[in-house]
PDB file of C-alpha atoms in Angstrom:
ATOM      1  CA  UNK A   6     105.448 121.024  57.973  1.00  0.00           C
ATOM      2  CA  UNK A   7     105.762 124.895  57.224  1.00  0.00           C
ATOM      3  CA  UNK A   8     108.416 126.547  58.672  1.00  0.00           C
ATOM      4  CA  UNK A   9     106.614 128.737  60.766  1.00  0.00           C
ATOM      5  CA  UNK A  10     104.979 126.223  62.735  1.00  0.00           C
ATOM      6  CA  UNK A  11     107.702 124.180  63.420  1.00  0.00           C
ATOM      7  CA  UNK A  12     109.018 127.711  65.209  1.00  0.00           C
ATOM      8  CA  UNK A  13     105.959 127.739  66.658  1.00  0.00           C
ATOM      9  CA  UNK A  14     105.746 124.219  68.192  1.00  0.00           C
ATOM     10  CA  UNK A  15     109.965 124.688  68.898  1.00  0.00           C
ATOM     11  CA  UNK A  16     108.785 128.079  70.985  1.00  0.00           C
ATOM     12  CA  UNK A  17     105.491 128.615  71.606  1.00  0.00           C
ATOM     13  CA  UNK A  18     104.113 124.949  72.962  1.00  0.00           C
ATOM     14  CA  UNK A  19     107.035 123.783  75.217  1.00  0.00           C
ATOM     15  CA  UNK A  20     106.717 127.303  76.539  1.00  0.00           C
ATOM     16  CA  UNK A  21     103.040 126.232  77.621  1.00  0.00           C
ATOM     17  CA  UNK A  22     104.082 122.856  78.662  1.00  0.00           C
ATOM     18  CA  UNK A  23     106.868 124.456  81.254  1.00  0.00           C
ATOM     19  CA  UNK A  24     104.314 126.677  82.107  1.00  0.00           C
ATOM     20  CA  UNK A  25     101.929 124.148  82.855  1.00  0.00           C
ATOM     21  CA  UNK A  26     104.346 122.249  85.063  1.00  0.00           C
ATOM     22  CA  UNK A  27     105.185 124.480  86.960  1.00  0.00           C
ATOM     23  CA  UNK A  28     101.411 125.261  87.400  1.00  0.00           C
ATOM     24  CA  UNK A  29     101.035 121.654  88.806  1.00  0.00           C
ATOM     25  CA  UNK A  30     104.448 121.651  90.913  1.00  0.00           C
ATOM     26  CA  UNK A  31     103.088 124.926  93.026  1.00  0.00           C
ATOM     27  CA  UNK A  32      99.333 123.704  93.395  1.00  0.00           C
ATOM     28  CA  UNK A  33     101.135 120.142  94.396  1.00  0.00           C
ATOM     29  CA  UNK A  34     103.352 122.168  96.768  1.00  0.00           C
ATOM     30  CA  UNK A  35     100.139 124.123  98.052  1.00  0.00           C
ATOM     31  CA  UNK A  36      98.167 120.692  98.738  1.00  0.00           C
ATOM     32  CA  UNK A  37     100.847 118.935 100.175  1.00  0.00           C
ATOM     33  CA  UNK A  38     101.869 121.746 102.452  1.00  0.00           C
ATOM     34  CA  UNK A  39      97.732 121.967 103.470  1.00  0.00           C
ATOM     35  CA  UNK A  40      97.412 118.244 104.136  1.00  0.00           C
ATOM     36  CA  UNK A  41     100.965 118.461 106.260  1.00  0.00           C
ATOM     37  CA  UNK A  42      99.186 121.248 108.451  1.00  0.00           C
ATOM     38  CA  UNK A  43      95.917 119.362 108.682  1.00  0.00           C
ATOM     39  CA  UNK A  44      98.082 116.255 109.948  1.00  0.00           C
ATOM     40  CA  UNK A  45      99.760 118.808 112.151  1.00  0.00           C
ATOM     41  CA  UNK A  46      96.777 120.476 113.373  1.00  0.00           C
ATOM     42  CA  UNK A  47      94.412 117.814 113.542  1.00  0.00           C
ATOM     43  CA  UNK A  48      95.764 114.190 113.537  1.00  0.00           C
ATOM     44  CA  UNK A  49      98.977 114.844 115.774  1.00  0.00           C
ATOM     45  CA  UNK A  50      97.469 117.099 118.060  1.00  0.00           C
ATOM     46  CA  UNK A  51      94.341 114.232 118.076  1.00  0.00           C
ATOM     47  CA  UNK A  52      97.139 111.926 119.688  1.00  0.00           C
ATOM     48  CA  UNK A  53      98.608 114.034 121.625  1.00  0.00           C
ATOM     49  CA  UNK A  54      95.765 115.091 123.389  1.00  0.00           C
ATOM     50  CA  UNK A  55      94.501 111.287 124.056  1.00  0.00           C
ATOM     51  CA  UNK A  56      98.156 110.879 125.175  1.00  0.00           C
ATOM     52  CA  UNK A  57      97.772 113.908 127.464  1.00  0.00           C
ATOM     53  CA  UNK A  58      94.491 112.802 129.380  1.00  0.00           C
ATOM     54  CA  UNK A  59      95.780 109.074 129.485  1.00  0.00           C
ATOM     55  CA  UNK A  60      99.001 110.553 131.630  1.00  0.00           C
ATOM     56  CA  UNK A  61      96.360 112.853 133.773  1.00  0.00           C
ATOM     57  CA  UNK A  62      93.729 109.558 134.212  1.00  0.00           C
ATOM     58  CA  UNK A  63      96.902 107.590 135.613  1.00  0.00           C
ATOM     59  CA  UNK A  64      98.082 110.640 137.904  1.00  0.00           C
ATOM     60  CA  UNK A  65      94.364 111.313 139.713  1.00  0.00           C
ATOM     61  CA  UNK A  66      94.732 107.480 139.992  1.00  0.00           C
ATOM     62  CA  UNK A  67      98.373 107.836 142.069  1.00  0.00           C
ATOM     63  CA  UNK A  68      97.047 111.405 144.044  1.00  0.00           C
ATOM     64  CA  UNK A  69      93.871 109.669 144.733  1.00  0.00           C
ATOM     65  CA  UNK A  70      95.593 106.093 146.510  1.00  0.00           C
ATOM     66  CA  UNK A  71      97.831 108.849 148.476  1.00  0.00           C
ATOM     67  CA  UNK A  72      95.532 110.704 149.783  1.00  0.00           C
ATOM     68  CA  UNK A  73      93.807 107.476 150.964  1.00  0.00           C
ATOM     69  CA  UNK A  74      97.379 106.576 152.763  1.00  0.00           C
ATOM     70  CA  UNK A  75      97.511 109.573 154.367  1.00  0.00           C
ATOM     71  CA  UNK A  76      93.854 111.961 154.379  1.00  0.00           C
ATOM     72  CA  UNK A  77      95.154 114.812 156.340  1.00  0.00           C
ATOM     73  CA  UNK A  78      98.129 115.314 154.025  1.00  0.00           C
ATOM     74  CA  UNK A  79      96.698 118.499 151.597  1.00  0.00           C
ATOM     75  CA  UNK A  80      99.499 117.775 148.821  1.00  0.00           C
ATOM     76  CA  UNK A  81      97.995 114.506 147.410  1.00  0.00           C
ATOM     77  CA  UNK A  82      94.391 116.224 147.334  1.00  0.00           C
ATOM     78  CA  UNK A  83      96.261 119.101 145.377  1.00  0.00           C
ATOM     79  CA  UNK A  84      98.000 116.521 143.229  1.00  0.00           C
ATOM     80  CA  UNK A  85      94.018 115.238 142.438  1.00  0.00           C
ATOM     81  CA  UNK A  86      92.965 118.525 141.700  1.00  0.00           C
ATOM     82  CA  UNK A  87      95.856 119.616 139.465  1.00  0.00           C
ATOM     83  CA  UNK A  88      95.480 116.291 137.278  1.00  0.00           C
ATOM     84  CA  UNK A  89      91.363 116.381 137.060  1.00  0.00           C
ATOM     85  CA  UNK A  90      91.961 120.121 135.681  1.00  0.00           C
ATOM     86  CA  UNK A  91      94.883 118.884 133.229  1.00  0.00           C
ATOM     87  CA  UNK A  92      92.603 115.809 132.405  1.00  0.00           C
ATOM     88  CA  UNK A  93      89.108 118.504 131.523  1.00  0.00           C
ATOM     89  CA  UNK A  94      91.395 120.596 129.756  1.00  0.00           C
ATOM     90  CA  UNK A  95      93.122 118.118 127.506  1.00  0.00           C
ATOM     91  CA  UNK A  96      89.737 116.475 126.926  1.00  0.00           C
ATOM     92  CA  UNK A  97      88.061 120.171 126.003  1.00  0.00           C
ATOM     93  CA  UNK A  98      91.259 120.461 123.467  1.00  0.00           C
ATOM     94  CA  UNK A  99      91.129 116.995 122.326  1.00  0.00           C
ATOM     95  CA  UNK A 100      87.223 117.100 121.336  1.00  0.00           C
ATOM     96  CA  UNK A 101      87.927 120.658 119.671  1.00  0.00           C
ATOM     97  CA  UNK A 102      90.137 119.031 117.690  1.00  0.00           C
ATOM     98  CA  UNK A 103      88.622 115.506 116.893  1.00  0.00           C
ATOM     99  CA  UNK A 104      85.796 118.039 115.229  1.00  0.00           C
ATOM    100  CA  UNK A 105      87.375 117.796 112.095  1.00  0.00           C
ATOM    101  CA  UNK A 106      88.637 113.785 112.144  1.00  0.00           C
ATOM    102  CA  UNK A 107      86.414 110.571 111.993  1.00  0.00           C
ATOM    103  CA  UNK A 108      87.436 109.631 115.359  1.00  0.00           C
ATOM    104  CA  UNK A 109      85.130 113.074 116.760  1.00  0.00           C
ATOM    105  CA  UNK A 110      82.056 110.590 117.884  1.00  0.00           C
ATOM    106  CA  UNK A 111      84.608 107.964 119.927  1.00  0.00           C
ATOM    107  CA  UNK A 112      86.046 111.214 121.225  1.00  0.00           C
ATOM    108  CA  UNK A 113      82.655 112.598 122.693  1.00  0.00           C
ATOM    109  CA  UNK A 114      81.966 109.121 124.627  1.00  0.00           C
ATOM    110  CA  UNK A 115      84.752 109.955 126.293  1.00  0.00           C
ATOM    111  CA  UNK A 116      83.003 112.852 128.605  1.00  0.00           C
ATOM    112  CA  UNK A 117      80.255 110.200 130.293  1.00  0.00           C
ATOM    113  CA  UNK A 118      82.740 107.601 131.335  1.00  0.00           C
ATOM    114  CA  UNK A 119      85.241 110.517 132.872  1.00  0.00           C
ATOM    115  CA  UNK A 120      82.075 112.145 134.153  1.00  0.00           C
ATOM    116  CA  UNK A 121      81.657 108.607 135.979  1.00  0.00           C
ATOM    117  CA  UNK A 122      84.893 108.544 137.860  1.00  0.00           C
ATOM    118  CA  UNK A 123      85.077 112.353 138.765  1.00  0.00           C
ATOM    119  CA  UNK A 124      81.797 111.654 140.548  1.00  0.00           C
ATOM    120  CA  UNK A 125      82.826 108.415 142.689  1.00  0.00           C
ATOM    121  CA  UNK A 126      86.308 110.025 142.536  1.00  0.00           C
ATOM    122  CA  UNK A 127      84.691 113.001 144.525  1.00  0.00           C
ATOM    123  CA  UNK A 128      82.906 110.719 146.554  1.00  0.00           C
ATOM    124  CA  UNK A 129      85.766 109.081 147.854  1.00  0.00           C
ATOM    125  CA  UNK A 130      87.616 112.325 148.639  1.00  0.00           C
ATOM    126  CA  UNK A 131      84.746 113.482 150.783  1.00  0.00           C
ATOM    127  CA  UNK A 132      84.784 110.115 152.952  1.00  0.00           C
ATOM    128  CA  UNK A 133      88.115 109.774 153.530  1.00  0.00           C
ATOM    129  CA  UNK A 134      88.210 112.769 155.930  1.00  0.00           C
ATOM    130  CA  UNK A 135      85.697 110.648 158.146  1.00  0.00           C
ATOM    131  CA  UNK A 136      85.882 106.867 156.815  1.00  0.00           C
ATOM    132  CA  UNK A 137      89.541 105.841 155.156  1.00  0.00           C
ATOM    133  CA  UNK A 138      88.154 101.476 155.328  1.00  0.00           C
ATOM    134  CA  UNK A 139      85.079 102.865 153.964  1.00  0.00           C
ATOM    135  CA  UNK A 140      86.433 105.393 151.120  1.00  0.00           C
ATOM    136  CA  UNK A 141      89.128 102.303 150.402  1.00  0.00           C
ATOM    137  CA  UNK A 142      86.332 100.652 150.152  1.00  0.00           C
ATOM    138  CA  UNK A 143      83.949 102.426 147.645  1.00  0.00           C
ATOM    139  CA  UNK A 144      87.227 103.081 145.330  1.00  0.00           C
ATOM    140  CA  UNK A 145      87.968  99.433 144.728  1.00  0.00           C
ATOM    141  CA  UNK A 146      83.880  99.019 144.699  1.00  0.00           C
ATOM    142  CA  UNK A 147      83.370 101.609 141.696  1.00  0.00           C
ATOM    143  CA  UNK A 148      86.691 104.387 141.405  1.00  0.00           C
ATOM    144  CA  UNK A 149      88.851 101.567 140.254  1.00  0.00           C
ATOM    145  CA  UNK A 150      86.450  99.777 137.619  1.00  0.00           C
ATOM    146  CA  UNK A 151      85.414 103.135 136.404  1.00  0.00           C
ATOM    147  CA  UNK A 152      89.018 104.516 135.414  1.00  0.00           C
ATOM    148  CA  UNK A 153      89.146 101.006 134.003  1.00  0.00           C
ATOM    149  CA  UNK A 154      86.846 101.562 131.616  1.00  0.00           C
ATOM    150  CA  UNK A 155      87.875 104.620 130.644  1.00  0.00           C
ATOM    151  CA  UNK A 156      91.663 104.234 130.214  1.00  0.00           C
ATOM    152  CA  UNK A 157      90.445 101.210 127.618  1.00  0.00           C
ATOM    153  CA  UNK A 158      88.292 103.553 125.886  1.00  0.00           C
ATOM    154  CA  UNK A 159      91.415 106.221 125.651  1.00  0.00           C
ATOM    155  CA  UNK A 160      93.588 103.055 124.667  1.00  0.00           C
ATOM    156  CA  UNK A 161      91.459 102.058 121.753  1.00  0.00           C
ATOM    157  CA  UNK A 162      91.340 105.547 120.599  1.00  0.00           C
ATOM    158  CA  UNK A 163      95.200 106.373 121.182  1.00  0.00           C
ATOM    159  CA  UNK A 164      95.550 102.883 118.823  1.00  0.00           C
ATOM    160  CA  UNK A 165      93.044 104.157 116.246  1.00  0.00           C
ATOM    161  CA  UNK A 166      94.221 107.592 116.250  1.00  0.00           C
ATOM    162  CA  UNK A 167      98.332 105.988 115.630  1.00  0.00           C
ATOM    163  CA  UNK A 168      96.740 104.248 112.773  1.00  0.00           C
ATOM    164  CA  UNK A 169      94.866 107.569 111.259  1.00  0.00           C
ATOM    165  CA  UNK A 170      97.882 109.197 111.573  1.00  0.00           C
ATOM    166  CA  UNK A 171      99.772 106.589 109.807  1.00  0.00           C
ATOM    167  CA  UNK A 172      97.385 106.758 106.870  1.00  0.00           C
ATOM    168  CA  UNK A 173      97.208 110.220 106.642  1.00  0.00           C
ATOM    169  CA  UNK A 174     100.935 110.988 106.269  1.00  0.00           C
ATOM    170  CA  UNK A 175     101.385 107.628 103.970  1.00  0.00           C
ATOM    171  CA  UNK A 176      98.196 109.404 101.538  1.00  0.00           C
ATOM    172  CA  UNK A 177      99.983 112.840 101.432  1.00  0.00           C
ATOM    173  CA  UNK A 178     103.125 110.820 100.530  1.00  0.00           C
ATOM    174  CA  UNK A 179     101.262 109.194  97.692  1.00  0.00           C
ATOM    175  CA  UNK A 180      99.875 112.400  96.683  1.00  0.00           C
ATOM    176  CA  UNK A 181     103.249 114.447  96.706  1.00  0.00           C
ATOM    177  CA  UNK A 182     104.251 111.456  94.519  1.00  0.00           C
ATOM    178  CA  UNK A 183     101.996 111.823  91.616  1.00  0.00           C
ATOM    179  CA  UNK A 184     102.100 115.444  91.832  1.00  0.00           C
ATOM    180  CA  UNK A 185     105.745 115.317  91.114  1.00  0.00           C
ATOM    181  CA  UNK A 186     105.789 112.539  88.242  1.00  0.00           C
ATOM    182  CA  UNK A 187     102.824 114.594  86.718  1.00  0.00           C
ATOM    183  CA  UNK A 188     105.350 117.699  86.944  1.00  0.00           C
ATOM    184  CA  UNK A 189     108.270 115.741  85.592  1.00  0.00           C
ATOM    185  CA  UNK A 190     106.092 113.949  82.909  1.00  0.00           C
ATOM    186  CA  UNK A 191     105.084 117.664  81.776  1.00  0.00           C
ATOM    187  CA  UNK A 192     108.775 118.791  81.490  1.00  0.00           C
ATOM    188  CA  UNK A 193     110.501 115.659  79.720  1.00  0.00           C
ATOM    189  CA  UNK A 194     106.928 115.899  76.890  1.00  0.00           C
ATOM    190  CA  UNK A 195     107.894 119.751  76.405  1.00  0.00           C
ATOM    191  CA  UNK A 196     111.364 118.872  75.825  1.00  0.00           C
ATOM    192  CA  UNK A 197     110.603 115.945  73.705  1.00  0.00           C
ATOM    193  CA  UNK A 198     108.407 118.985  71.277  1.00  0.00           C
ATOM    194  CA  UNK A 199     111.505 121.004  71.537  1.00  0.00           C
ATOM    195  CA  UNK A 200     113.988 118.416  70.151  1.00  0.00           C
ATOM    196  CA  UNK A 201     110.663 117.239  68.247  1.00  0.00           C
ATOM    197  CA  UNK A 202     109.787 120.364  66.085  1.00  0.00           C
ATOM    198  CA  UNK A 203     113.523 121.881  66.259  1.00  0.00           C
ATOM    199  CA  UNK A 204     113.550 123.688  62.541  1.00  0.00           C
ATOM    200  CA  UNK A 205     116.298 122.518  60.475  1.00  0.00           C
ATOM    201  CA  UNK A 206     119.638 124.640  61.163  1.00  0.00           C
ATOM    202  CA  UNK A 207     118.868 125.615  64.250  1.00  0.00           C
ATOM    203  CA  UNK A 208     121.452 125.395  66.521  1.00  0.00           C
ATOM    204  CA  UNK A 209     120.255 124.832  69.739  1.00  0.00           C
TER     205      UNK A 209
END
């Protein structure tokens, strides 16, 4: 091989090669840094917010039974109020988020079966100022079975959104994995060519 293109390979290609691997170490560093804030931004803050409104279900549950012990007493009808409003606005969050994750349809089936229990959930409010047997009555009948329902629907999806999460950060892992072997695999070839194509009496 000439001279001048064993300098060349010695220079010129591992040169390129570096070049090249640090090309794929900072677009590896970009994707794994844009799936971290997707998991972030979407799959965390899925969980949370199924976390959130499960906490606010069991909370109306508790403000609702007290103000059934005692209907005159305003703080347990605040109590209901402030979790319903925590509950709506978790859920609003929750479904903005679940817009861009596969669990956005089991997300939106939420709204009918809370819409459910904020109606008998109402209904029992009103009658306890006039009827506690009867508003005891007509939560066990309907309030009770309905939050049922939808704290196993929340349940499911709290277990389903654990596992998404789970296979979300275990793929970026993967992927931050081959990005760097690719990298490293790049940088032990161009030294290889270096040592490789080294021109006689050259002292490296």
């Amino acid at each position: 091989m000439r001279f001048s293109t064993r300098l060349f390979l010695f220079t010129a290609l591992p040169a390129a090669l570096f070049t090249v691997a640090l090309a794929v170490s900072l677009w590896a560093l970009m994707r794994v840094q844009n799936d971290f804030s997707r998991y972030i931004g979407t799959d965390q803050a899925l969980a949370s917010g199924l976390s959130q409104m499960y906490a606010q279900g069991l909370q109306s549950g508790q403000a609702l039974r007290n103000s059934l012990l005692d209907p005159n007493e305003g703080k347990a009808y605040e109590n209901l109020d402030a979790a319903n409003q925590a509950y709506d606005s978790a859920f609003s969050e929750t479904l903005r988020v679940a817009q861009n994750s596969p669990l956005a349809a089991q997300v939106a089936t939420l709204e009918g079966l809370r819409a459910t229990q904020a109606q008998v959930q109402a209904q029992v409010r009103t009658l306890a100022r006039s009827d506690v047997a009867a508003a005891m009555a007509l939560r066990n009948a309907q309030e009770t079975p309905a939050w049922r329902k939808l704290r196993a629907a929340l349940l499911e999806q709290m277990d389903n959104a654990g596992k998404n999460q789970t296979l979300v950060h275990d793929q970026t892992h993967h992927n931050a994995n081959q990005m760097r072997t690719l990298a490293m695999g790049l940088a032990v070839l161009a030294l290889a060519v270096v040592v490789g194509a080294r021109p006689r009496g050259l002292v490296m």
